[in-house]
C-alpha cells in the first residue's frame, strides 16, 4: 500500500475490499481509498482529500443534481434506460390496469397494497376529510377572475397551514399520517374550487357517495342536477392518469418537498412549495405548454416546419425529453391507450393527429435519436384532459392532485431517515472579496453602465 494511502475503511467494516475506489490526488501525490456502496461514493468522504490542514477539502460540484443521489428511497424505482417505472416494486402497467387511485395512494403511503377491508377503511378516512373550511372559499374570492389555477392552488394549499397549526408537529409519525390524509382529501376540493372560480360558478361541496375521481368531477362539473353522475369511462381514465402521475422519485417538485420539509416546515407549506416547483413549464407545466404548442402548429402538414424550428434551437418540443428517461416513458404508452378509451366517449381530439405526426417524425429524426428524446408523460395527457372538457391552464392542477400523494410519501420517508438533515448544498463562490468601501458620492452608476 502507498505510504500516504489514507483508507477511510475501518477494520471490521463489512464492505468487500473490491467495493472501493482508489484515487490519487496529483496535487499531493497521496492516494485515497473510498468505499463504494450501492454504486455511490459519499461526498463527505471527498472532504478528507486535502492539500494541507488549512484546505477545506474536496467537494463534489453537481449543478442541477444531474449525478447526485440525495436520499435512499424505497418508494419508486425508475430505470430510465430501459423505460421501467415501479411503485413499491409493482410495475406501473400492472397498477394502472388493476388498481384504483386510492389503492395506489395506500401503496405509496404504507408500502403495501391494501386488502379489501383496509382499502375500505382508507377510502373512508380520505372521504370524510374532503370538506374545506369556509375560510378557504373566502380566501379564493380574493383572486382575480383570470388568476391562473396553479397559482391559486399553490396559495390555497399554503393557506391550509393557517387552519391546522397542529401540523407543525412533523416529527410525530401519527401526526404526519393525519396531515397526509387531510391533504390527499382536500387538494382535489381546492383544485375544483380553482376551476369553479375561473369559470365563475358557485363552489360545489364534496359528495361522499362518490369515488375519489368521481367526486372531483362532481365538484368541478355539477350544475343544477340533484345528484352528479360521472361517466364511468371518464372517471376510470382519470383514475388511471392519477395513478401514472402519483410519484416519480426525486424530480424537481419532490426534491422541493423534501428540501422544504427538511427544515421542519409543516406539510401544507411544503406541498405548496412542491406544487410551485411543479408549475414550471419544464416540469408539470409542460402539459399545458404541449397543448399551446399543438394549437400553434394547427395542422399535421405544418409539423415538419415546426420540427425544423426545434432543431434550430428556436423552440423546444414540449412533452419530449426527460432527465432520467432515455427511452420511451412507460407512462406515455399507457396514456396513449387511455386516450383511445376516452375518445370513444368524447369523440377524437383532432390534436391527437398532430401529436402522432410530431412523434412519428421526431422518432425518425437524427436530432432526437442522438439525444434520446422520447415523448414523456405530458405529451399525451393534455390531449385527453382537453377531450374530457378541461381547459389547458387546468392541466397542471390535474398533475398536482395525484402527485400530492407521492410528495407526502417521500416527505414521511425523509422524516424517518436518520441520515437526513436540513437540506443545504454547498457553493463555489465566484464573487469578489474584501472590497474597499466606496462612499456614496464617489460611486459610479454601475447598473446603468452594465445594462
Ligand atoms: N426539445 C428539443 N430539444 C431538447 C428537448 C426538447 N423537448 N429536451 C432536451 N433537448 C435537447 C437539449 O437542447 C440538449 O441538446 P444539446 O445537447 O444539443 O444542448 C439535449 O437535448 C439534452 O437536454 P438537456 O436540456 O440537457 O436535458 P435535461 O435533462 O436538462 O432536461 C427536460 C430535461 C425535461 C427539462 C427537457 O428535456 C425539456 O425541456 N423538455 C421539454 C419540457 C417537458 O416536456 N417537460 C416535462 C418533463 S416530464 C414530466 C415532468 O417532469 O413533469
JSON list of C-alpha atoms in Angstrom, two decimals, residues 144-235:
[
{"chain": "A", "resi": 144, "resn": "UNK", "atom": "CA", "xyz": [-58.83, 37.98, -9.82]},
{"chain": "A", "resi": 145, "resn": "UNK", "atom": "CA", "xyz": [-61.29, 36.38, -12.26]},
{"chain": "A", "resi": 146, "resn": "UNK", "atom": "CA", "xyz": [-58.43, 35.35, -14.58]},
{"chain": "A", "resi": 147, "resn": "UNK", "atom": "CA", "xyz": [-55.98, 34.07, -11.93]},
{"chain": "A", "resi": 148, "resn": "UNK", "atom": "CA", "xyz": [-54.05, 31.02, -13.12]},
{"chain": "A", "resi": 149, "resn": "UNK", "atom": "CA", "xyz": [-55.45, 27.88, -11.41]},
{"chain": "A", "resi": 150, "resn": "UNK", "atom": "CA", "xyz": [-51.96, 26.64, -10.49]},
{"chain": "A", "resi": 151, "resn": "UNK", "atom": "CA", "xyz": [-51.16, 29.90, -8.69]},
{"chain": "A", "resi": 152, "resn": "UNK", "atom": "CA", "xyz": [-54.50, 29.69, -6.86]},
{"chain": "A", "resi": 153, "resn": "UNK", "atom": "CA", "xyz": [-53.79, 26.07, -5.91]},
{"chain": "A", "resi": 154, "resn": "UNK", "atom": "CA", "xyz": [-50.30, 26.85, -4.59]},
{"chain": "A", "resi": 155, "resn": "UNK", "atom": "CA", "xyz": [-51.56, 29.77, -2.48]},
{"chain": "A", "resi": 156, "resn": "UNK", "atom": "CA", "xyz": [-54.65, 28.00, -1.16]},
{"chain": "A", "resi": 157, "resn": "UNK", "atom": "CA", "xyz": [-52.73, 24.88, -0.09]},
{"chain": "A", "resi": 158, "resn": "UNK", "atom": "CA", "xyz": [-50.35, 27.17, 1.80]},
{"chain": "A", "resi": 159, "resn": "UNK", "atom": "CA", "xyz": [-53.40, 28.88, 3.36]},
{"chain": "A", "resi": 160, "resn": "UNK", "atom": "CA", "xyz": [-54.47, 25.50, 4.82]},
{"chain": "A", "resi": 161, "resn": "UNK", "atom": "CA", "xyz": [-51.45, 25.81, 7.08]},
{"chain": "A", "resi": 162, "resn": "UNK", "atom": "CA", "xyz": [-53.23, 28.64, 8.93]},
{"chain": "A", "resi": 163, "resn": "UNK", "atom": "CA", "xyz": [-56.12, 26.29, 9.73]},
{"chain": "A", "resi": 164, "resn": "UNK", "atom": "CA", "xyz": [-54.07, 23.38, 11.04]},
{"chain": "A", "resi": 165, "resn": "UNK", "atom": "CA", "xyz": [-51.45, 24.62, 13.50]},
{"chain": "A", "resi": 166, "resn": "UNK", "atom": "CA", "xyz": [-51.17, 21.04, 14.81]},
{"chain": "A", "resi": 167, "resn": "UNK", "atom": "CA", "xyz": [-49.43, 20.14, 11.53]},
{"chain": "A", "resi": 168, "resn": "UNK", "atom": "CA", "xyz": [-46.21, 21.67, 12.80]},
{"chain": "A", "resi": 169, "resn": "UNK", "atom": "CA", "xyz": [-45.53, 18.53, 14.86]},
{"chain": "A", "resi": 170, "resn": "UNK", "atom": "CA", "xyz": [-43.76, 16.98, 11.90]},
{"chain": "A", "resi": 171, "resn": "UNK", "atom": "CA", "xyz": [-41.55, 14.70, 13.97]},
{"chain": "A", "resi": 172, "resn": "UNK", "atom": "CA", "xyz": [-44.61, 12.76, 15.15]},
{"chain": "A", "resi": 173, "resn": "UNK", "atom": "CA", "xyz": [-45.40, 9.94, 12.67]},
{"chain": "A", "resi": 174, "resn": "UNK", "atom": "CA", "xyz": [-49.04, 9.70, 13.80]},
{"chain": "A", "resi": 175, "resn": "UNK", "atom": "CA", "xyz": [-49.49, 13.40, 13.19]},
{"chain": "A", "resi": 176, "resn": "UNK", "atom": "CA", "xyz": [-47.78, 13.11, 9.81]},
{"chain": "A", "resi": 177, "resn": "UNK", "atom": "CA", "xyz": [-50.23, 10.42, 8.76]},
{"chain": "A", "resi": 178, "resn": "UNK", "atom": "CA", "xyz": [-53.14, 12.55, 9.93]},
{"chain": "A", "resi": 179, "resn": "UNK", "atom": "CA", "xyz": [-51.97, 15.52, 7.83]},
{"chain": "A", "resi": 180, "resn": "UNK", "atom": "CA", "xyz": [-51.27, 13.18, 4.91]},
{"chain": "A", "resi": 181, "resn": "UNK", "atom": "CA", "xyz": [-54.89, 12.02, 4.90]},
{"chain": "A", "resi": 182, "resn": "UNK", "atom": "CA", "xyz": [-56.12, 15.61, 5.15]},
{"chain": "A", "resi": 183, "resn": "UNK", "atom": "CA", "xyz": [-54.01, 16.75, 2.23]},
{"chain": "A", "resi": 184, "resn": "UNK", "atom": "CA", "xyz": [-54.91, 13.82, -0.04]},
{"chain": "A", "resi": 185, "resn": "UNK", "atom": "CA", "xyz": [-58.57, 14.56, 0.74]},
{"chain": "A", "resi": 186, "resn": "UNK", "atom": "CA", "xyz": [-58.53, 18.34, 0.49]},
{"chain": "A", "resi": 187, "resn": "UNK", "atom": "CA", "xyz": [-56.30, 19.05, -2.51]},
{"chain": "A", "resi": 188, "resn": "UNK", "atom": "CA", "xyz": [-58.99, 17.90, -5.01]},
{"chain": "A", "resi": 189, "resn": "UNK", "atom": "CA", "xyz": [-61.57, 20.08, -3.22]},
{"chain": "A", "resi": 190, "resn": "UNK", "atom": "CA", "xyz": [-59.27, 23.10, -3.56]},
{"chain": "A", "resi": 191, "resn": "UNK", "atom": "CA", "xyz": [-58.46, 22.18, -7.16]},
{"chain": "A", "resi": 192, "resn": "UNK", "atom": "CA", "xyz": [-62.17, 22.08, -8.02]},
{"chain": "A", "resi": 193, "resn": "UNK", "atom": "CA", "xyz": [-62.67, 25.48, -6.37]},
{"chain": "A", "resi": 194, "resn": "UNK", "atom": "CA", "xyz": [-59.86, 26.92, -8.53]},
{"chain": "A", "resi": 195, "resn": "UNK", "atom": "CA", "xyz": [-61.75, 25.68, -11.57]},
{"chain": "A", "resi": 196, "resn": "UNK", "atom": "CA", "xyz": [-65.15, 26.99, -10.42]},
{"chain": "A", "resi": 197, "resn": "UNK", "atom": "CA", "xyz": [-63.60, 30.35, -9.56]},
{"chain": "A", "resi": 198, "resn": "UNK", "atom": "CA", "xyz": [-62.12, 30.59, -13.06]},
{"chain": "A", "resi": 199, "resn": "UNK", "atom": "CA", "xyz": [-65.46, 29.85, -14.75]},
{"chain": "A", "resi": 200, "resn": "UNK", "atom": "CA", "xyz": [-67.49, 31.91, -12.27]},
{"chain": "A", "resi": 201, "resn": "UNK", "atom": "CA", "xyz": [-69.71, 29.11, -10.93]},
{"chain": "A", "resi": 202, "resn": "UNK", "atom": "CA", "xyz": [-70.55, 28.56, -7.25]},
{"chain": "A", "resi": 203, "resn": "UNK", "atom": "CA", "xyz": [-68.39, 26.04, -5.41]},
{"chain": "A", "resi": 204, "resn": "UNK", "atom": "CA", "xyz": [-69.77, 22.51, -5.09]},
{"chain": "A", "resi": 205, "resn": "UNK", "atom": "CA", "xyz": [-69.43, 20.59, -1.83]},
{"chain": "A", "resi": 206, "resn": "UNK", "atom": "CA", "xyz": [-67.94, 17.09, -1.94]},
{"chain": "A", "resi": 207, "resn": "UNK", "atom": "CA", "xyz": [-70.25, 14.10, -2.32]},
{"chain": "A", "resi": 208, "resn": "UNK", "atom": "CA", "xyz": [-69.06, 11.23, -0.17]},
{"chain": "A", "resi": 209, "resn": "UNK", "atom": "CA", "xyz": [-71.05, 8.63, -2.11]},
{"chain": "A", "resi": 210, "resn": "UNK", "atom": "CA", "xyz": [-68.63, 9.02, -4.98]},
{"chain": "A", "resi": 211, "resn": "UNK", "atom": "CA", "xyz": [-65.15, 7.66, -5.64]},
{"chain": "A", "resi": 212, "resn": "UNK", "atom": "CA", "xyz": [-62.11, 9.96, -5.42]},
{"chain": "A", "resi": 213, "resn": "UNK", "atom": "CA", "xyz": [-62.10, 10.89, -9.11]},
{"chain": "A", "resi": 214, "resn": "UNK", "atom": "CA", "xyz": [-65.90, 10.87, -9.49]},
{"chain": "A", "resi": 215, "resn": "UNK", "atom": "CA", "xyz": [-66.09, 13.32, -6.61]},
{"chain": "A", "resi": 216, "resn": "UNK", "atom": "CA", "xyz": [-63.52, 15.58, -8.28]},
{"chain": "A", "resi": 217, "resn": "UNK", "atom": "CA", "xyz": [-65.65, 15.56, -11.44]},
{"chain": "A", "resi": 218, "resn": "UNK", "atom": "CA", "xyz": [-68.70, 16.30, -9.29]},
{"chain": "A", "resi": 219, "resn": "UNK", "atom": "CA", "xyz": [-67.07, 19.27, -7.59]},
{"chain": "A", "resi": 220, "resn": "UNK", "atom": "CA", "xyz": [-66.00, 20.66, -10.95]},
{"chain": "A", "resi": 221, "resn": "UNK", "atom": "CA", "xyz": [-68.89, 19.97, -13.25]},
{"chain": "A", "resi": 222, "resn": "UNK", "atom": "CA", "xyz": [-72.09, 19.60, -11.20]},
{"chain": "A", "resi": 223, "resn": "UNK", "atom": "CA", "xyz": [-74.64, 22.19, -12.21]},
{"chain": "A", "resi": 224, "resn": "UNK", "atom": "CA", "xyz": [-78.29, 22.09, -11.03]},
{"chain": "A", "resi": 225, "resn": "UNK", "atom": "CA", "xyz": [-78.89, 18.35, -11.15]},
{"chain": "A", "resi": 226, "resn": "UNK", "atom": "CA", "xyz": [-79.68, 16.95, -7.69]},
{"chain": "A", "resi": 227, "resn": "UNK", "atom": "CA", "xyz": [-77.02, 14.24, -7.94]},
{"chain": "A", "resi": 228, "resn": "UNK", "atom": "CA", "xyz": [-73.96, 14.24, -10.19]},
{"chain": "A", "resi": 229, "resn": "UNK", "atom": "CA", "xyz": [-73.40, 11.06, -12.18]},
{"chain": "A", "resi": 230, "resn": "UNK", "atom": "CA", "xyz": [-69.89, 10.72, -13.55]},
{"chain": "A", "resi": 231, "resn": "UNK", "atom": "CA", "xyz": [-69.32, 8.90, -16.82]},
{"chain": "A", "resi": 232, "resn": "UNK", "atom": "CA", "xyz": [-67.64, 5.67, -15.65]},
{"chain": "A", "resi": 233, "resn": "UNK", "atom": "CA", "xyz": [-65.20, 5.53, -18.59]},
{"chain": "A", "resi": 234, "resn": "UNK", "atom": "CA", "xyz": [-64.02, 9.09, -17.95]},
{"chain": "A", "resi": 235, "resn": "UNK", "atom": "CA", "xyz": [-63.81, 8.53, -14.19]}
]
